[in-house]
Amino acid sequence: MGFADAPEDLLSRLAAIVGERHVLTSDADKDPYLKEPRDLYHGRSPAVLRPGSSAEIADILRLANETGTPVVPQGGNTGLVGGQTPDASGRELLLSTERLDAIRAIDAAGGTIVAEAGVVLERLQEAAAEAGMLFPLSLGAQGSCRIGGNISTNAGGTGVLAYGNTRSLVLGLEVVLPTGEIWDGLRGLLKDNTGYDLKQLFIGAEGTLGIITAAVLKLFPRPRGQAVAFVGLASPEDALKLFRLARDQAGSGLTAFELMPRILIEMLVKHLPGARDPLASPHPWYALVEFSSGRSEADATALVEGTLADGLEQDLLADAAIASSLDQAQQFWRMRHALSEIQKPEGASIKHDVSIPLDAVPDFIARASEAVTRVVPGGRVVGFGHMGDGNIHFNISQSPDMDRQKFLARAPDMHEAVYEVVAALRGSVAAEHGIGRYKRELLTTVKSEIELDLMRRIKQAFDPNNILNPGRIL
Ligand code: ZN
């Protein structure tokens, strides 16, 4: 019996599980959950469910599995590929993990924290800091994204260079399976070679194999010193050379290397309140570079000064500003984390989140820029990102005099042009935002038949009735 046959009965059974007031059915209540940050997807859903425990989620999924009712899990609703938004059918239930927001345990000596799925990333960072430790996952949406979503999408961000992406921060998981069983894999071991590492399957699965309800995460010692600089550069080639120089000097002490073109500085100054041009005169490219030291503030400052001095000597950089206070360092980072937001007032944007072998990043930017301006003359290339790990957000903003819809209609041609360059350089078409619905068709063109077949068989093994986030990824 499908949901369409018995909505009232199903809704009352769901209310019996989570409580009447946690089944939202009015349009006003549901609306914030049914649209996403880019405004690309608007979903419909009979109800938004707000369970308060893993046991309630298990009961919901058991019922959904029995009745063949599709369920879409959602964390902070900050995903960028439509994975957390119900489709237009009006059949898919939305399950929000926001009420699972307890930090269950923190062990500074062991370097672990146990957090429920709905804990907001920033709160997790703060809890770690209060215990004198560092949780290094850091990204623009950290004030609203939730750790369950971060894990389900294997989020990247600005700390990947030094600490890896979310996958490398997860030691154990608690997951509710589509059949309603609960898997307690909340182990905090660094070494555990006991056969298949099942947690890895749920990380980056975008809620298609199970709903992550809690995780054991790795904490790191807090750096004793940090130094941040904004550097003015002539080209991505020079940025790459400076990156190598910085890494040679600092090793794992180089904790961020973010690249951005001049146009983003202009957008920042225009749209971000309080943002100032970081350097006295304009430069074609900029890098935000961060060094961390486990020893002292002076040690971090020596690393940044040494790198910049060598860069100047080798003619790699034109100008640089080292943050002179914690305040200024935070201001630099505030600018970096605002880069997605400040593109919005500039009109429509066609986006690509790609991964490129590090050495080929400058080549990619040159070739892809040329390719997209051939598709849409006048389109403004906004290519920026985590240069240190080869992840470029290659966006194209419409020109102000262009019609929004006409510009967006060229997206398929634009994508094709960019992904052709990505393929030629042996990169990936999805670096850190995932597949969702946005790149589902694209996935079939970049994965081999064997890979796709194995993925389908895994999905079938976990979710035989295809009720959990159906149509995402596969
Ligand atoms: Zn990013």
PDB file of C-alpha atoms in Angstrom, residues 65 178-179 459-467:
ATOM      1  CA  ASN A  65       9.535   0.716   4.659  1.00  0.00           C
ATOM      2  CA  PRO A 178      16.011   2.000   5.902  1.00  0.00           C
ATOM      3  CA  THR A 179      14.560  -1.158   7.436  1.00  0.00           C
ATOM      4  CA  LYS A 459      21.923   0.558  -2.479  1.00  0.00           C
ATOM      5  CA  GLN A 460      19.758  -2.537  -3.050  1.00  0.00           C
ATOM      6  CA  ALA A 461      21.387  -4.378  -0.132  1.00  0.00           C
ATOM      7  CA  PHE A 462      20.759  -1.542   2.332  1.00  0.00           C
ATOM      8  CA  ASP A 463      17.450  -0.252   1.022  1.00  0.00           C
ATOM      9  CA  PRO A 464      15.626  -3.052  -0.821  1.00  0.00           C
ATOM     10  CA  ASN A 465      12.393  -1.042  -1.149  1.00  0.00           C
ATOM     11  CA  ASN A 466      14.163   2.133  -2.267  1.00  0.00           C
ATOM     12  CA  ILE A 467      12.474   4.359   0.322  1.00  0.00           C
TER      13      ILE A 467
END
